[in-house]
mmCIF file of C-alpha atoms in Angstrom:
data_model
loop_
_atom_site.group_PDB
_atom_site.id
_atom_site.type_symbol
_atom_site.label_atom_id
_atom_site.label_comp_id
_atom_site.label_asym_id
_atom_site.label_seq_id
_atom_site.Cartn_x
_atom_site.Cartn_y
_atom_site.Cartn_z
ATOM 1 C CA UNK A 1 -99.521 3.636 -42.689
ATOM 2 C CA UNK A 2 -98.426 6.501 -41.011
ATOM 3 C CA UNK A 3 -94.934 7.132 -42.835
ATOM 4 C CA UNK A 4 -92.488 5.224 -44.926
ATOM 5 C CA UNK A 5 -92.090 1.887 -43.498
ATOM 6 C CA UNK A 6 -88.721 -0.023 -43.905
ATOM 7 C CA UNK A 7 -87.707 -3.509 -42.697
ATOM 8 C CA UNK A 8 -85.190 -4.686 -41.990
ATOM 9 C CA UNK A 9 -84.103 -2.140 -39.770
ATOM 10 C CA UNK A 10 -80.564 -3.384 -39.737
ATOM 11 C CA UNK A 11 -78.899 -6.393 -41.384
ATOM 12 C CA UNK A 12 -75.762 -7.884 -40.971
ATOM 13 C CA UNK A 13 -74.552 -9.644 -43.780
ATOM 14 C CA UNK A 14 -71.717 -11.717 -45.314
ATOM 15 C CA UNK A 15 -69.475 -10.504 -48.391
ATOM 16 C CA UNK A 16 -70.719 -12.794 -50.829
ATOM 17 C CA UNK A 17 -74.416 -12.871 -49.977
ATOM 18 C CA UNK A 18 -77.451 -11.731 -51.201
ATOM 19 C CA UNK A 19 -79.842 -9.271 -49.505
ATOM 20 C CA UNK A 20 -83.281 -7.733 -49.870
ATOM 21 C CA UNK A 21 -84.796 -4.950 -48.044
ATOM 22 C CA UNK A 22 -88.189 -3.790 -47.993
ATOM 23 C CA UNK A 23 -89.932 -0.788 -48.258
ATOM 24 C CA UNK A 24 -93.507 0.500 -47.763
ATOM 25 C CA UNK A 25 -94.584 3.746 -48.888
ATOM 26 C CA UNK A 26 -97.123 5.860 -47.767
ATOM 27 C CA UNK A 27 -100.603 5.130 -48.659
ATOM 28 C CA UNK A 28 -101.759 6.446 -52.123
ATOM 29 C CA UNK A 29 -98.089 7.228 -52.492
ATOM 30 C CA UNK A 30 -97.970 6.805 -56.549
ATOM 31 C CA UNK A 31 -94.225 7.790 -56.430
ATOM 32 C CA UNK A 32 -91.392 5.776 -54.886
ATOM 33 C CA UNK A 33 -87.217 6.524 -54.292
ATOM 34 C CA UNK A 34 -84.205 4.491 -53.232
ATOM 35 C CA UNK A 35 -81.336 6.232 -52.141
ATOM 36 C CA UNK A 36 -77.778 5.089 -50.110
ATOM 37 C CA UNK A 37 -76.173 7.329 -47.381
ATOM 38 C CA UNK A 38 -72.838 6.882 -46.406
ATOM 39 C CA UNK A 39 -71.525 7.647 -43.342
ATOM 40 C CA UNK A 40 -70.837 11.289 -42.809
ATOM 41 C CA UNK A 41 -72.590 12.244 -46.596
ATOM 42 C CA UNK A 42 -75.904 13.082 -47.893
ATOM 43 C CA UNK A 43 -77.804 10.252 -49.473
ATOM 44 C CA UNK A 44 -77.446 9.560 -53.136
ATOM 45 C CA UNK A 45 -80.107 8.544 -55.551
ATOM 46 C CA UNK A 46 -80.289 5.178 -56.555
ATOM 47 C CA UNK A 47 -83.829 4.455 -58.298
ATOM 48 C CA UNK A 48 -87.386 6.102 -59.072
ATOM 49 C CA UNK A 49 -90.377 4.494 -59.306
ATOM 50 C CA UNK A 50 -93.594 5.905 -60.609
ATOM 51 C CA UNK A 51 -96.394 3.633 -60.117
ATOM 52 C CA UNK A 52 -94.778 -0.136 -60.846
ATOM 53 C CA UNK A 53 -92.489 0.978 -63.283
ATOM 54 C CA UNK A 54 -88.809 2.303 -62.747
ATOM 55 C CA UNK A 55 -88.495 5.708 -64.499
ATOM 56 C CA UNK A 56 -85.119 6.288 -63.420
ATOM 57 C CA UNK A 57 -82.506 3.419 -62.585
ATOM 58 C CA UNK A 58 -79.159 5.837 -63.362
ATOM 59 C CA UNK A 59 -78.284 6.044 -59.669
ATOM 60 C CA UNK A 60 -77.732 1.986 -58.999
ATOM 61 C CA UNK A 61 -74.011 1.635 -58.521
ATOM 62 C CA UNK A 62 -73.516 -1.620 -61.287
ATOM 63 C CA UNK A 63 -75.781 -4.886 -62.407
ATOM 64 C CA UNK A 64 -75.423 -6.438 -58.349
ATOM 65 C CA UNK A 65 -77.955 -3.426 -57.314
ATOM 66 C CA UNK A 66 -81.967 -4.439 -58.179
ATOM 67 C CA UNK A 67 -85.433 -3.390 -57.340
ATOM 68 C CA UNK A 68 -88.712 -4.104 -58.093
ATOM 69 C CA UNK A 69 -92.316 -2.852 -57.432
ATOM 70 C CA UNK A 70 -95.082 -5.024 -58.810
ATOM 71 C CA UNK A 71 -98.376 -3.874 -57.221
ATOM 72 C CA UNK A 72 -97.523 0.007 -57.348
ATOM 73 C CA UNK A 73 -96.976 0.017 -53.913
ATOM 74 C CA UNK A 74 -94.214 -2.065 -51.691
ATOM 75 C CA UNK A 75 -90.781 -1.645 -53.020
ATOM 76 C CA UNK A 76 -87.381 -4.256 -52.486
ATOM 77 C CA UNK A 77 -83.961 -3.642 -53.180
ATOM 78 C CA UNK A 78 -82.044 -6.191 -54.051
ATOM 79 C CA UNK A 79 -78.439 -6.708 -53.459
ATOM 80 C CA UNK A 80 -76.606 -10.155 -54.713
ATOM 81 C CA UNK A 81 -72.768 -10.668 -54.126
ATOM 82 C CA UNK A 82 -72.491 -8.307 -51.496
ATOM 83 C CA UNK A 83 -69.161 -6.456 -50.994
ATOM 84 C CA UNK A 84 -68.184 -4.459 -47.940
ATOM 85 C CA UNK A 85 -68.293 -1.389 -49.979
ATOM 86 C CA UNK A 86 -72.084 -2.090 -50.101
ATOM 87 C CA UNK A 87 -72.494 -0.867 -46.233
ATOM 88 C CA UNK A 88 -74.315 2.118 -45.696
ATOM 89 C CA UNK A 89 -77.958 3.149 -45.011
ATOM 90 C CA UNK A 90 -80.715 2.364 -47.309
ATOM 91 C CA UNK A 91 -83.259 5.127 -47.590
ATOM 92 C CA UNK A 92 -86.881 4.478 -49.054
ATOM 93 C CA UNK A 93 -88.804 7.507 -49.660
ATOM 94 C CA UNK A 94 -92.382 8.361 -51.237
ATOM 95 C CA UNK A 95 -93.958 11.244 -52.597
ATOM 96 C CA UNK A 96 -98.091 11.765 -53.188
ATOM 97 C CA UNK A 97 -96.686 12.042 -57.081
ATOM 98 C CA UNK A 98 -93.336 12.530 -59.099
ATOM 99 C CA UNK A 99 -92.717 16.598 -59.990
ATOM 100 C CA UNK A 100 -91.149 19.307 -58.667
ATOM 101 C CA UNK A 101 -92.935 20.585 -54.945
ATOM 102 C CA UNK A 102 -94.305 16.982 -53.921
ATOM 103 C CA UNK A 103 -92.427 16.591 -50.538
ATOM 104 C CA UNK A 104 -90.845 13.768 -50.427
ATOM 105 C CA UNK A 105 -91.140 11.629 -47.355
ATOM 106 C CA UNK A 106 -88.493 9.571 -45.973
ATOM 107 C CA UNK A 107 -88.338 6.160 -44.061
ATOM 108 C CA UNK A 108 -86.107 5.633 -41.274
ATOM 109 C CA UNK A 109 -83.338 3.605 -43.492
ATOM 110 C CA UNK A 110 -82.381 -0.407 -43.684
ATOM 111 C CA UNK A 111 -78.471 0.043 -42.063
ATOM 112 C CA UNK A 112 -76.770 -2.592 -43.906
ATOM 113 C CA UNK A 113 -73.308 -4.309 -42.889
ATOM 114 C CA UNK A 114 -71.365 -6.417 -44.967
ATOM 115 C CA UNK A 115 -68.248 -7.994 -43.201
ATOM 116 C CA UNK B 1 -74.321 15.830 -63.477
ATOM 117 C CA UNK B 2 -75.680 18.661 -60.815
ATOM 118 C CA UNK B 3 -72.922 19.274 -58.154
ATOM 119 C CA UNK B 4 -73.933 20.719 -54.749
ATOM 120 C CA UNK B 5 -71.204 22.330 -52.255
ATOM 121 C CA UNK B 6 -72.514 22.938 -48.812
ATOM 122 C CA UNK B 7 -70.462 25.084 -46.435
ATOM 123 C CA UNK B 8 -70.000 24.698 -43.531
ATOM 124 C CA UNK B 9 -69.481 20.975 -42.503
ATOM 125 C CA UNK B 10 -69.573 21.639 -38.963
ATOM 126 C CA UNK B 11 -70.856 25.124 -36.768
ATOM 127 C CA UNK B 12 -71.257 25.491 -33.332
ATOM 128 C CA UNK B 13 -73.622 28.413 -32.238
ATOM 129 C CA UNK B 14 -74.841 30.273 -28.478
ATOM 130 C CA UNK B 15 -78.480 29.065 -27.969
ATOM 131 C CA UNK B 16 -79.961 32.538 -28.730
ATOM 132 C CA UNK B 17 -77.871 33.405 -31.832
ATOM 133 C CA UNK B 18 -78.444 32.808 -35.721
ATOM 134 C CA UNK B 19 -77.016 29.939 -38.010
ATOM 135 C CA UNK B 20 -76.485 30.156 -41.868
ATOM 136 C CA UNK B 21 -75.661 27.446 -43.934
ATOM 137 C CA UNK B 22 -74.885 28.188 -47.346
ATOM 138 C CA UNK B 23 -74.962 25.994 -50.682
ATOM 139 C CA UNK B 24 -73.649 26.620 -54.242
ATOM 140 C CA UNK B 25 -74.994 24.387 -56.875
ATOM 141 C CA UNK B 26 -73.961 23.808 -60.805
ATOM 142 C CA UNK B 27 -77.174 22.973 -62.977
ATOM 143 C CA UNK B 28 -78.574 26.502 -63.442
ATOM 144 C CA UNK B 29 -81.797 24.638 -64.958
ATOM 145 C CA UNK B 30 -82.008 23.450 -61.407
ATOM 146 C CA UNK B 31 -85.529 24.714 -60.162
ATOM 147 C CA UNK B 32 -86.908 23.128 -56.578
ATOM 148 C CA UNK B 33 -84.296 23.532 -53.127
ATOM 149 C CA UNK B 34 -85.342 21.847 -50.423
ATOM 150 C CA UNK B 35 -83.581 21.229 -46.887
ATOM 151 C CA UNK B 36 -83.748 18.490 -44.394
ATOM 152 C CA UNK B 37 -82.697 18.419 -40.927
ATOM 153 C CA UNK B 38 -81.485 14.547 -39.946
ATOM 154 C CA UNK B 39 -81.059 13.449 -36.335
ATOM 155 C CA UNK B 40 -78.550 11.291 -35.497
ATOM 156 C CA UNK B 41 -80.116 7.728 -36.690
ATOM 157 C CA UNK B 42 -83.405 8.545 -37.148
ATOM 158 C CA UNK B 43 -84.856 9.590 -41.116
ATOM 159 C CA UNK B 44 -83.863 13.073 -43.035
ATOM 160 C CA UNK B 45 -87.243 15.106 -42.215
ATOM 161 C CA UNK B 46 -87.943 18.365 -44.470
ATOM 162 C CA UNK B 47 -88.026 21.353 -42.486
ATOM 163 C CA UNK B 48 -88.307 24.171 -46.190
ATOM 164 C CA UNK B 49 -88.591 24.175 -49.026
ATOM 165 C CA UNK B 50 -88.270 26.874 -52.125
ATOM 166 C CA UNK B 51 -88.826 27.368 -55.927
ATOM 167 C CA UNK B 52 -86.701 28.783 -58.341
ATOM 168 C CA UNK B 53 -89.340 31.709 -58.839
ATOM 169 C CA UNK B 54 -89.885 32.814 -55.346
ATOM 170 C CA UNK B 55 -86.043 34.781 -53.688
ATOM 171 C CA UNK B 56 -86.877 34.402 -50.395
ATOM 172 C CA UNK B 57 -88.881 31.925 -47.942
ATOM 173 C CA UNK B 58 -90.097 32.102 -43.945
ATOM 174 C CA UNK B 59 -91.517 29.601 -41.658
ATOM 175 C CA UNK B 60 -90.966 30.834 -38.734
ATOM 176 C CA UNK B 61 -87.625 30.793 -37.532
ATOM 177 C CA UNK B 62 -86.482 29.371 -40.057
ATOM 178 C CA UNK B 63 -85.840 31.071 -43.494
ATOM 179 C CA UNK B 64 -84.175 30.177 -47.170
ATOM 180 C CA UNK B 65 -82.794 32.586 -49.896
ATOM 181 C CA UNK B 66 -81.971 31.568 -53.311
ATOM 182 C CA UNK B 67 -80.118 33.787 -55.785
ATOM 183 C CA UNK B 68 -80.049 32.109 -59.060
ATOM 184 C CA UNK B 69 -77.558 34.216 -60.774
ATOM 185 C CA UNK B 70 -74.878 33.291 -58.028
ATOM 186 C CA UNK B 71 -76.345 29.978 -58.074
ATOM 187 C CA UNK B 72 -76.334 29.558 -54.523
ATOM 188 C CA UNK B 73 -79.328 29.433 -51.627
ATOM 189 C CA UNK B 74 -79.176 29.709 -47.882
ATOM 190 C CA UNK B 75 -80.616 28.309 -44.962
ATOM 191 C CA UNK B 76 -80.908 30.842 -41.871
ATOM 192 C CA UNK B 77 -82.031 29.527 -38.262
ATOM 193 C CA UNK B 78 -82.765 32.774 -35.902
ATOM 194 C CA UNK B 79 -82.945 32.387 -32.246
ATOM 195 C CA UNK B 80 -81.853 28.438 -32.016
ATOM 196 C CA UNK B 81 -81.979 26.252 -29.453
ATOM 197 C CA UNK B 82 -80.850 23.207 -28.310
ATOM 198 C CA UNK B 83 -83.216 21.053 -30.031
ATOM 199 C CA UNK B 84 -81.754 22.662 -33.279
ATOM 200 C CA UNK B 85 -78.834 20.447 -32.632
ATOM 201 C CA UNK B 86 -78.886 18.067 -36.298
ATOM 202 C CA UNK B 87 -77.059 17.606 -39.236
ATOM 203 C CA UNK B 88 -78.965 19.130 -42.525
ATOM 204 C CA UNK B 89 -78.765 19.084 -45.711
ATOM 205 C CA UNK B 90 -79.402 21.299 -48.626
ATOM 206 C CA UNK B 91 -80.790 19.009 -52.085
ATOM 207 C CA UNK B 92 -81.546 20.551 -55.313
ATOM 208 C CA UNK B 93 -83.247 19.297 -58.187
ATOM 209 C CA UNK B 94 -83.093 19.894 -61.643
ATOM 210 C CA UNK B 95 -85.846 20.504 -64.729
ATOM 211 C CA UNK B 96 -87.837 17.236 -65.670
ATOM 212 C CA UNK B 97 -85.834 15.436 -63.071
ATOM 213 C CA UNK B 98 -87.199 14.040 -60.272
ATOM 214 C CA UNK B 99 -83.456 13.240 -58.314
ATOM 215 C CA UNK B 100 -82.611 15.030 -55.335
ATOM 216 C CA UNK B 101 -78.906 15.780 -55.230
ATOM 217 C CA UNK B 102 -77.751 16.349 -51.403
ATOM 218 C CA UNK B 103 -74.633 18.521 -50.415
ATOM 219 C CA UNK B 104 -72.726 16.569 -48.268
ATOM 220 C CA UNK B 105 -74.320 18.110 -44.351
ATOM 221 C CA UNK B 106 -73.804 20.681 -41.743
ATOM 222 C CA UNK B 107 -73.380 19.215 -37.935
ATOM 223 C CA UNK B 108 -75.109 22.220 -36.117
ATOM 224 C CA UNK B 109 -74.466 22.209 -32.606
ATOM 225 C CA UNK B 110 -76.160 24.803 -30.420
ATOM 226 C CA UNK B 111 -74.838 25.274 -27.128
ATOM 227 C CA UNK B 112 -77.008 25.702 -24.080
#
């Protein structure tokens, strides 16, 4: 496609419930990233994928926070037992490769609302 | 961890005149500075970017310094105008790591 692709665009979910939101990078994007934004902050890293495998998991907040990427390409997070703490924007971005001067393309964010 | 400060939070500038926006940053292995400009609801889009062995960076209006013995890079808009008007954000990223850490955003308002 022609950018990073995310769906839902918003969600509106219960505390308690469980929640997955889907990304899909670029095409021939080999490298894949999950951050959060807050409202008012700069989005924080959650999770790096480089082809199916997650080479960096230290950003997700506790055990709750998931994600997976079994073809090398489309990405979900997963969120079980949702807490209203949980709301914020869900950025998926993609790079043509991991490393230091790939830009990294962003998608237009999952907004997620737990009540 | 890396810590980036981003001053200001909020500046309001003359459509016509310059904006700086200014970020310090901890990790002094940290090598790759880009900045993104993010418009209300819509996706953080990168507008420069710079490496820890180049000082000083141009696209046309828009510049970046980086002085890595202060630890601290810059983000200069000349001439703005309206459609300036976004919040942006300074990221950094350290050796062998492939996290962006984001200061925390600038609201730049430019006033017709």
């Amino acid at each position: 496609g022609a950018g990073v692709s995310q769906t839902p665009s918003n969600k509106v979910t219960e505390k308690g419930k469980y929640v997955e939101l889907r990304c899909d990078p670029i095409s021939g994007h080999t490298a894949l990233y999950w951050y959060r934004q807050s409202l008012g902050q700069g989005p924080e890293f959650l999770i790096y994928f480089q082809g199916t495998g997650a080479a960096d998991d230290s950003g997700l907040p506790n055990d709750r926070f998931f994600a997976v990427r079994p073809e090398g390409s489309v990405s979900t997070l997963k969120i079980q037992r949702t807490e209203r703490g949980d709301s914020a924007v869900y950025l998926c971005a993609s790079s043509l490769t991991a490393g230091m001067g790939n830009t990294i393309y962003f998608g237009e964010g999952s907004w997620l609302t737990v009540v | 961890g890396e810590n980036v400060e981003q001053h200001p939070s909020t500046l309001s500038v003359q459509e016509g005149d310059s904006a700086v926006i200014k970020c310090t940053y901890s990790d002094s292995a940290s090598n790759y500075f880009p900045w993104y400009k993010q418009e209300l609801g819509k996706r953080p889009q990168l507008i420069i970017d710079i490496r820890s062995n180049v000082g000083e960076k141009k696209d046309q209006r828009i510049a970046v310094t980086l002085n890595k013995t202060a630890k601290h890079f810059s983000l200069h808009i000349t001439e703005t105008q309206p459609e300036d008007s976004a919040v942006y954000f300074c990221a950094v990223t350290g050796a062998g790591s492939y996290q962006l850490t984001f200061g925390k955003g600038t609201k730049l308002s430019v006033i017709p």
